[in-house]
Amino acid sequence: MLKDRAKLIQKFGPTKDDILPWPKNREFYTLWDFFIPAFNCPHETQRVGILGDGGKWMCGLSRLQAKKDCTIYSFGINDESSFEAGLLELTQHCEVWGYDFSVKDFGPEIRNIPHLAARSHFKSWGLAGKDEPNAFPPMYTLQSLMEMNGHKFIDILKIDIEGYEFPALRSLIEYSKKHNKPLPFGQLQLEIHADRMPGVKDERKVFREFLEWWESLEGAGLRPFWTEPNLIFVNINLGTQPALAEYSFINIKADHDVLH
C-alpha cells in the first residue's frame, strides 16, 4: 500500500509538494484516494448508530460484549448519541465517558434512557493538544483525562472535534513515544476535517502536512479498516470540497481483545 501511494504521488505530483488535496483541473483523484483502508478487521464489522451522520463502523464488537472493564471515550457529541447508545446496548458492562463543550449532556438516546444514562459520564470539556484547564471551555489532552478518570486503556475511542483531531492525536503520539508505550486504545472511530488543519492556510501545503500527520498514525500502529466520505457535508454546503471523511482504525501495536 505504501508503494501504491508513492506511485500515485509520482503520477499526479510528481512530488508531495505538487499534490493539491482537491484538484481543480479535472485530475482524477482527491485527497482520500491516497489513504484507503487496506487493513482487514480480523472479526466481524458492523455499523453502530443511526444511518447517515452519527453512525460508525466497528471491528469485532462481539469481543467486547461481555468484557467487564470495557471503557469507551467519545469526543464530539452534538446532542446525537445513537452511536454511544448502540455500544452500550450491544455490550453488558461498557461505560462511556463523553466530552463536548458545545452541549451539556449526551443526546436523548442516552439522556432519556435511565439504564444507559447510569453507564455514562459527561463533561462539557474539549480534547486538545495541550492542557488548558482554566480556559473557556476547559481543554485537556487525552492522557490527562485518562489519568483523571483512573484509566490505563480505552477499548473504543471516538473523535469528531472539527479539526482539533490533528493536535490532539499528535500530542498523544508524542507522549506515547516519550514513554515508550503503545497508544492506549484498541480502536479509533475518527472523523477527519482535512480543511481545518491548524496553521495550514495555503491549500498547496495541505497534502504535505496531512501526509506527515497520517504517517505518524501509521507509525504508531493505527491501521484503517473502513472509511466513508461525509457527503452530507458536501450536500449541505454545495460547491465545497469533500474535505470530511470518517475512518475506523485498529491499533495493532497494543494488546487488546479485538486482536485476540
XYZ file of C-alpha atoms in Angstrom:
260
model
C 0.000 0.000 0.000
C 2.854 2.406 0.750
C 4.311 1.665 -2.690
C 0.927 2.303 -4.313
C 0.677 5.628 -2.501
C 4.132 6.599 -3.725
C 3.139 5.684 -7.294
C 0.011 7.850 -7.084
C 2.056 10.778 -5.784
C 4.514 10.273 -8.641
C 1.670 10.166 -11.159
C -0.090 13.358 -10.080
C 2.849 15.220 -8.496
C 5.467 14.137 -9.140
C 6.336 15.171 -5.529
C 4.149 15.526 -2.459
C 4.604 19.302 -2.650
C 2.866 19.283 -6.035
C -0.306 17.469 -4.906
C -3.433 19.521 -4.336
C -5.930 17.824 -1.994
C -8.891 18.689 -4.225
C -7.607 19.395 -7.758
C -9.440 21.872 -9.929
C -8.158 20.833 -13.349
C -10.172 17.627 -13.747
C -7.476 15.324 -12.383
C -8.991 12.003 -11.349
C -8.230 11.926 -7.618
C -8.986 13.561 -4.273
C -7.013 13.556 -1.038
C -8.776 10.424 0.194
C -7.543 8.269 -2.714
C -4.065 8.323 -1.154
C -5.328 6.971 2.184
C -7.524 3.948 1.585
C -8.479 1.425 4.299
C -6.358 -1.555 3.250
C -6.357 -3.406 6.592
C -8.867 -6.192 7.246
C -10.709 -6.396 10.542
C -9.943 -9.895 11.944
C -13.539 -10.290 13.177
C -16.983 -9.096 12.120
C -17.586 -5.488 11.125
C -20.816 -3.678 11.879
C -22.184 -0.180 11.763
C -23.382 1.115 15.124
C -25.682 4.106 15.474
C -28.039 5.892 13.124
C -27.649 5.539 9.370
C -26.161 8.697 7.922
C -24.202 11.177 10.009
C -23.607 9.850 13.528
C -23.128 6.112 13.000
C -19.671 4.496 12.965
C -18.127 1.260 11.696
C -16.810 -1.091 14.379
C -14.497 -4.091 14.319
C -15.097 -7.154 16.490
C -17.603 -5.613 18.874
C -18.564 -9.140 19.937
C -15.144 -9.392 21.576
C -16.213 -6.661 23.999
C -19.779 -7.851 24.552
C -19.076 -9.418 27.954
C -15.863 -7.567 28.888
C -16.238 -6.332 32.463
C -13.841 -3.386 32.365
C -14.875 -2.126 28.920
C -14.153 1.585 28.525
C -15.407 3.956 25.812
C -14.379 7.586 25.287
C -16.365 9.818 22.942
C -15.331 13.336 21.925
C -17.881 15.379 19.968
C -21.489 14.640 20.920
C -23.556 17.451 19.394
C -26.766 16.138 21.036
C -26.738 12.975 18.862
C -25.733 9.877 20.801
C -27.075 6.959 18.764
C -23.543 5.572 18.363
C -22.746 5.669 22.072
C -26.199 4.316 22.975
C -25.779 1.495 20.465
C -22.456 0.493 22.006
C -23.997 0.384 25.484
C -26.976 -1.648 24.252
C -24.725 -4.166 22.483
C -22.410 -4.714 25.462
C -23.070 -5.794 29.023
C -20.550 -3.794 31.015
C -19.133 -0.985 28.858
C -19.270 2.537 30.260
C -18.855 5.685 28.194
C -17.103 8.940 29.046
C -18.285 11.759 26.809
C -16.832 15.236 26.216
C -18.211 18.151 24.202
C -18.060 21.822 25.194
C -20.930 22.741 22.843
C -23.590 20.776 24.785
C -24.390 19.990 28.424
C -25.060 16.248 28.213
C -25.362 13.245 25.947
C -28.167 13.241 23.398
C -31.659 11.884 24.170
C -30.633 8.392 23.053
C -28.748 8.126 26.377
C -30.074 11.030 28.433
C -33.674 9.783 28.308
C -32.892 6.079 28.879
C -32.175 5.509 32.597
C -30.321 2.186 32.296
C -27.995 3.693 29.672
C -27.546 7.006 31.483
C -26.368 5.013 34.527
C -23.379 3.787 32.491
C -22.447 7.210 31.121
C -20.322 10.131 32.317
C -20.227 13.573 30.706
C -18.214 16.792 30.913
C -18.524 19.971 28.819
C -14.787 19.934 28.113
C -12.773 19.690 24.912
C -9.956 17.500 23.623
C -6.792 19.298 22.530
C -3.056 19.006 22.098
C -2.268 20.615 25.456
C -3.967 21.106 28.813
C -5.752 24.409 29.347
C -7.928 23.781 32.421
C -8.576 27.484 33.049
C -9.650 28.243 29.503
C -13.275 28.643 28.492
C -14.107 25.971 27.663
C -11.572 23.834 29.547
C -9.376 21.782 27.193
C -7.396 18.644 28.014
C -5.178 16.074 26.357
C -6.409 12.500 26.222
C -3.605 11.353 28.503
C -4.637 13.877 31.164
C -8.301 12.876 31.007
C -7.383 9.212 31.334
C -5.272 9.997 34.386
C -8.158 11.961 35.958
C -10.511 9.025 35.379
C -8.050 6.395 36.538
C -7.928 4.632 33.166
C -4.958 2.835 31.637
C -6.664 1.713 28.418
C -9.642 2.662 26.237
C -11.362 -0.067 24.235
C -13.207 2.290 21.863
C -12.212 5.882 21.141
C -14.453 8.138 19.034
C -13.235 11.571 17.958
C -15.249 14.128 15.961
C -13.928 17.524 17.014
C -13.824 19.775 13.944
C -10.086 19.889 13.289
C -8.783 19.520 16.840
C -8.048 15.882 15.996
C -4.742 16.916 14.429
C -3.033 18.418 17.513
C -4.797 16.044 19.908
C -3.534 12.874 18.228
C -0.119 14.382 17.536
C 0.244 15.165 21.246
C -0.825 11.648 22.248
C 1.604 10.018 19.805
C 4.479 12.161 21.066
C 3.582 11.307 24.675
C 3.445 7.582 23.895
C 6.813 7.701 22.122
C 8.403 9.575 25.015
C 7.233 6.907 27.470
C 7.915 4.016 25.069
C 4.321 2.803 25.224
C 1.738 1.942 22.557
C -1.231 4.217 22.068
C -3.667 3.473 24.916
C -6.702 2.403 22.912
C -7.882 -0.569 20.874
C -9.741 1.070 18.020
C -10.446 4.583 16.855
C -13.524 5.924 15.089
C -12.432 9.289 13.687
C -13.958 11.977 11.533
C -11.156 13.848 9.774
C -11.643 17.514 8.829
C -8.868 17.946 6.288
C -9.749 21.561 5.553
C -9.263 22.575 9.189
C -5.658 21.640 9.895
C -4.419 24.199 12.431
C -1.919 26.633 10.956
C -2.339 25.407 7.366
C -3.900 28.193 5.286
C -2.241 27.522 1.921
C -4.019 24.731 0.023
C -0.670 23.848 -1.602
C 0.641 22.795 1.815
C -2.348 20.683 2.867
C -1.232 17.427 1.269
C 2.307 17.530 2.662
C 1.074 18.351 6.182
C -1.705 15.786 6.031
C 0.636 13.077 4.751
C 3.079 13.739 7.585
C 0.269 13.526 10.153
C -1.198 10.374 8.594
C 2.199 8.671 8.523
C 2.549 9.412 12.238
C -0.714 7.478 12.801
C 0.621 4.572 10.764
C 3.920 4.661 12.629
C 2.048 4.482 15.932
C 0.277 1.294 14.820
C -3.064 2.579 13.546
C -4.457 0.703 10.542
C -7.663 1.849 8.793
C -10.183 -0.890 8.049
C -13.132 1.260 6.914
C -13.892 4.693 5.531
C -16.825 6.655 4.213
C -16.814 10.250 2.947
C -19.127 12.744 4.615
C -21.307 13.517 1.618
C -23.939 15.133 3.830
C -21.475 17.973 4.451
C -20.939 18.345 0.694
C -24.674 18.353 0.035
C -25.393 20.989 2.694
C -22.512 23.186 1.541
C -22.973 22.955 -2.211
C -19.787 23.609 -4.141
C -17.462 22.817 -1.254
C -14.674 20.227 -1.360
C -15.221 16.714 0.054
C -12.936 17.592 2.964
C -14.559 15.434 5.651
C -14.269 11.667 5.915
C -14.950 9.021 8.549
C -12.232 6.448 9.249
C -12.135 3.432 11.537
C -8.740 2.221 12.765
C -7.401 -0.770 14.672
C -4.356 -0.309 16.874
C -2.054 -3.213 16.011
C 0.694 -2.265 18.479
C -1.443 -2.522 21.633
C -2.529 -5.741 23.325
C -6.329 -5.767 23.300
C -9.329 -8.047 22.816
C -10.039 -7.238 19.164
C -6.625 -8.592 18.154
C -7.104 -11.903 20.027
